CSV table of C-alpha atoms in Angstrom, one decimal:
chain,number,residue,atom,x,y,z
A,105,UNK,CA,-175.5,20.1,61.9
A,106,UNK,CA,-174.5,23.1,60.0
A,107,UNK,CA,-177.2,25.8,59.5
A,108,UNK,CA,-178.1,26.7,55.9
A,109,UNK,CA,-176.6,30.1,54.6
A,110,UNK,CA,-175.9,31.9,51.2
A,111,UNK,CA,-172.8,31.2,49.1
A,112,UNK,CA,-171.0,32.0,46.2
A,113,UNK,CA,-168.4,30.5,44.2
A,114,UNK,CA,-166.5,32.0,41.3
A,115,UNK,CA,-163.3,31.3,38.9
A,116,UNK,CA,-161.6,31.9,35.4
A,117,UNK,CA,-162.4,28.8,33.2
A,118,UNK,CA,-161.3,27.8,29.9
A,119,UNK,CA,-162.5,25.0,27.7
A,120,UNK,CA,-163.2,24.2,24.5
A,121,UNK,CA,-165.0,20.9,25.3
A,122,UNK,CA,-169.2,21.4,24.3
A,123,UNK,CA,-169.8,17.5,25.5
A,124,UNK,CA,-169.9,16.0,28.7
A,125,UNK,CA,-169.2,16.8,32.6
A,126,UNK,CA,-166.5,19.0,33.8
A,127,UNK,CA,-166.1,20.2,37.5
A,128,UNK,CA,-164.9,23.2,38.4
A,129,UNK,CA,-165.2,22.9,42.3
A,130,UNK,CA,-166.8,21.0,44.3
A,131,UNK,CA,-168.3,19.6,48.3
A,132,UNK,CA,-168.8,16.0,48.0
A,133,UNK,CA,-169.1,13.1,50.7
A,134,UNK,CA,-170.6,9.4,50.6
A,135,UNK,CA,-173.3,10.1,52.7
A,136,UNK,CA,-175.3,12.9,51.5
A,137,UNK,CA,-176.4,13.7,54.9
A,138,UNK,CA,-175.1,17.4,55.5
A,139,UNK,CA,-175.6,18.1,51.8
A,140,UNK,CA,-173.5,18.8,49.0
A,141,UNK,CA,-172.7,21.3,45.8
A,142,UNK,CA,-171.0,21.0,42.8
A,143,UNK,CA,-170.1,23.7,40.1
A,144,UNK,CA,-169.2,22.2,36.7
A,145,UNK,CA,-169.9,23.0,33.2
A,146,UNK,CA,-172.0,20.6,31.4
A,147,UNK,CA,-172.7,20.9,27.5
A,148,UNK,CA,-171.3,23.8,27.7
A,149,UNK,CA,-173.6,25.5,30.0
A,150,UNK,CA,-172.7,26.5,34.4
A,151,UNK,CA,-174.1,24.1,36.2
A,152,UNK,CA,-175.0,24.3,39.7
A,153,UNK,CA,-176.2,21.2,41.8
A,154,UNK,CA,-177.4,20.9,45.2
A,155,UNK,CA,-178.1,18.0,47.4
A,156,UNK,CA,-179.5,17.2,50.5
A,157,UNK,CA,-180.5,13.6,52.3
A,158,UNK,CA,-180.9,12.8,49.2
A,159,UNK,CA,-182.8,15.2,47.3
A,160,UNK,CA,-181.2,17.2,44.6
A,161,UNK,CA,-181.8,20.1,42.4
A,162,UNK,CA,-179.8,21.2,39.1
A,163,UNK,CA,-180.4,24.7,38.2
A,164,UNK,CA,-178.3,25.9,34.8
A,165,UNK,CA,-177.4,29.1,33.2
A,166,UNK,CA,-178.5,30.6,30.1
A,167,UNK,CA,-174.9,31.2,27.6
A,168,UNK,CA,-172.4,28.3,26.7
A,169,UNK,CA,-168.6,29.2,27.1
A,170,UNK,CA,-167.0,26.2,25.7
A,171,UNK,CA,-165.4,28.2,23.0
A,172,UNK,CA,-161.7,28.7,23.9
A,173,UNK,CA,-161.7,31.7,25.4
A,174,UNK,CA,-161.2,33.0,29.2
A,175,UNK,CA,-164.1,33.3,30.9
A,176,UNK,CA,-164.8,34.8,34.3
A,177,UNK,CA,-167.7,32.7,35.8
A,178,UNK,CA,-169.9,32.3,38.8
A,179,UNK,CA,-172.6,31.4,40.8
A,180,UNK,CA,-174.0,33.1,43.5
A,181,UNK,CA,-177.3,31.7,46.2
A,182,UNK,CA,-179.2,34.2,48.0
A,183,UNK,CA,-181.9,32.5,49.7
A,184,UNK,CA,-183.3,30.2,47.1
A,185,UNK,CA,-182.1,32.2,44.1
A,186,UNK,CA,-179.4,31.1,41.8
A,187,UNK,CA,-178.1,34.0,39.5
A,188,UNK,CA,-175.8,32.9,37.5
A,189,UNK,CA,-172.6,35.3,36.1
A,190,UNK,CA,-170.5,34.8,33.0
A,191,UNK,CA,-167.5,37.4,31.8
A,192,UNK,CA,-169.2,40.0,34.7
A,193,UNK,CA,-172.9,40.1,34.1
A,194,UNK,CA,-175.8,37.7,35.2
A,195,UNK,CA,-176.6,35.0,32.8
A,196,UNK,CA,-179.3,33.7,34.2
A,197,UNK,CA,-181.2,33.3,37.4
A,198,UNK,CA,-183.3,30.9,38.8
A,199,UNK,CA,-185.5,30.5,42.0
A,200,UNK,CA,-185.6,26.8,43.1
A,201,UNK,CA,-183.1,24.4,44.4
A,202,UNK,CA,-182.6,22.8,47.4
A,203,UNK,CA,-180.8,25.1,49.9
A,204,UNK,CA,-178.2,23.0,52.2
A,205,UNK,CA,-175.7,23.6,54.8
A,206,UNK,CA,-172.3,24.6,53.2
A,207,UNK,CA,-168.9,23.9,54.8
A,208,UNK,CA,-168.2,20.2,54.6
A,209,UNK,CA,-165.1,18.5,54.3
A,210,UNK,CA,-163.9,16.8,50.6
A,211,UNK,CA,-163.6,20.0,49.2
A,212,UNK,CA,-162.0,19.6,45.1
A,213,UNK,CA,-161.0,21.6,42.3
A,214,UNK,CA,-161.4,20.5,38.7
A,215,UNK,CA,-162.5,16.9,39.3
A,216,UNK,CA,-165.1,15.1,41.0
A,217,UNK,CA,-162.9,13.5,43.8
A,218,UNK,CA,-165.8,11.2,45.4
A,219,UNK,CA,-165.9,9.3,42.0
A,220,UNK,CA,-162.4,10.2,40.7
A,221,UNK,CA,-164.2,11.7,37.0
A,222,UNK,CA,-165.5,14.9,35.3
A,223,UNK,CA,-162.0,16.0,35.5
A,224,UNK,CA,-162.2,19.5,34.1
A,225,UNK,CA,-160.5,19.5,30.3
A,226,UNK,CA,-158.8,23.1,29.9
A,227,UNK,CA,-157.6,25.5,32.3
A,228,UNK,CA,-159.0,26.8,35.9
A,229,UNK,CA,-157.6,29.7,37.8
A,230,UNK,CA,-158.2,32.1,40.7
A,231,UNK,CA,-161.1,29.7,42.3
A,232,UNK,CA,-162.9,31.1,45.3
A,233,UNK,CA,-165.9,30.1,47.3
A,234,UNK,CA,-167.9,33.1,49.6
A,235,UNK,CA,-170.0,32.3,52.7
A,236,UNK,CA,-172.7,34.9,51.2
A,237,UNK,CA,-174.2,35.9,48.1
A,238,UNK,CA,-172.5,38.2,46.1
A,239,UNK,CA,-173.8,41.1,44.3
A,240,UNK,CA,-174.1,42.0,40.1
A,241,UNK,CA,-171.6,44.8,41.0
A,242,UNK,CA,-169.9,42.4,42.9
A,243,UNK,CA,-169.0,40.3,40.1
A,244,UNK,CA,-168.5,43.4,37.5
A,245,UNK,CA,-166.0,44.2,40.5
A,246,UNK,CA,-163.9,41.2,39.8
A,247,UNK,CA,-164.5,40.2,35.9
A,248,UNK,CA,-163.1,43.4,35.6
A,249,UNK,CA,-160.2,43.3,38.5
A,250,UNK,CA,-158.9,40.6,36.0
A,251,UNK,CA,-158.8,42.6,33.3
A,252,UNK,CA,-156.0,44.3,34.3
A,253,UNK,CA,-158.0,46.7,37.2
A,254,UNK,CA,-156.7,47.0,40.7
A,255,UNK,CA,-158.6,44.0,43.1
A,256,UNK,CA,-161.1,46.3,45.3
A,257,UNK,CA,-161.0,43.9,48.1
């Protein structure tokens, strides 16, 4: 069994789409046993989902970003804190959850690939998923690095 451990996971989205599911990355499997994640954009709003021998927790962010535009976003766990980032500075941050091991197999980007849906409708780029929690300045660090600034890592 995989021992539970901070994460973060981060991309450039763009969507126009203020309905429905989209996935931006995901770890799903049938069996729920080790746990699972998902990062997607629901209504317009960064959602991140957690799930663990069954037992789930949503926790969402505060702005929508479903208006055309770029947008750097994120989500970062440190312990059982969920801060969510948007275009380099938190937007949003919740303590609850359920904390789960991270690394399993049936990784996807842009779709849910266990149920083949919530294909993501606009552009992804630049995905990346951390095995610890990453900082405000962390996140400043790259919103920024893709505004033309040199990467610092």
């Amino acid at each position: 069994t995989a021992s539970i451990r901070d994460m973060t996971d981060a991309s450039w989205v763009k969507t126009s789409v203020t309905t429905g599911t989209q996935f931006i990355v995901s770890q799903r499997d049938s069996t729920n046993t080790e746990g699972q994640w998902n990062f997607f954009v629901n209504d317009g709003k960064l959602i991140f989902y957690t799930e663990k021998f069954g037992q789930g927790s949503f926790v969402e962010s505060d702005s929508s970003l479903a208006d055309g535009e770029w947008h750097h976003v994120g989500v970062s766990q440190n312990g059982d804190t969920y801060t969510f980032y948007l275009d380099g500075v938190e937007d949003g941050s919740v303590t609850s959850g359920t904390a789960i091991p991270y690394g399993r197999p049936a990784g996807a980007i842009g779709y849910n690939r266990r149920d083949a849906e919530s294909y993501f409708n606009g552009s992804i780029d630049e995905v990346a998923v951390w095995n610890t929690g990453l900082s405000a300045s962390d996140f400043a660090e790259l919103y920024n690095a893709g505004a033309g600034q040199q990467y610092p890592f």
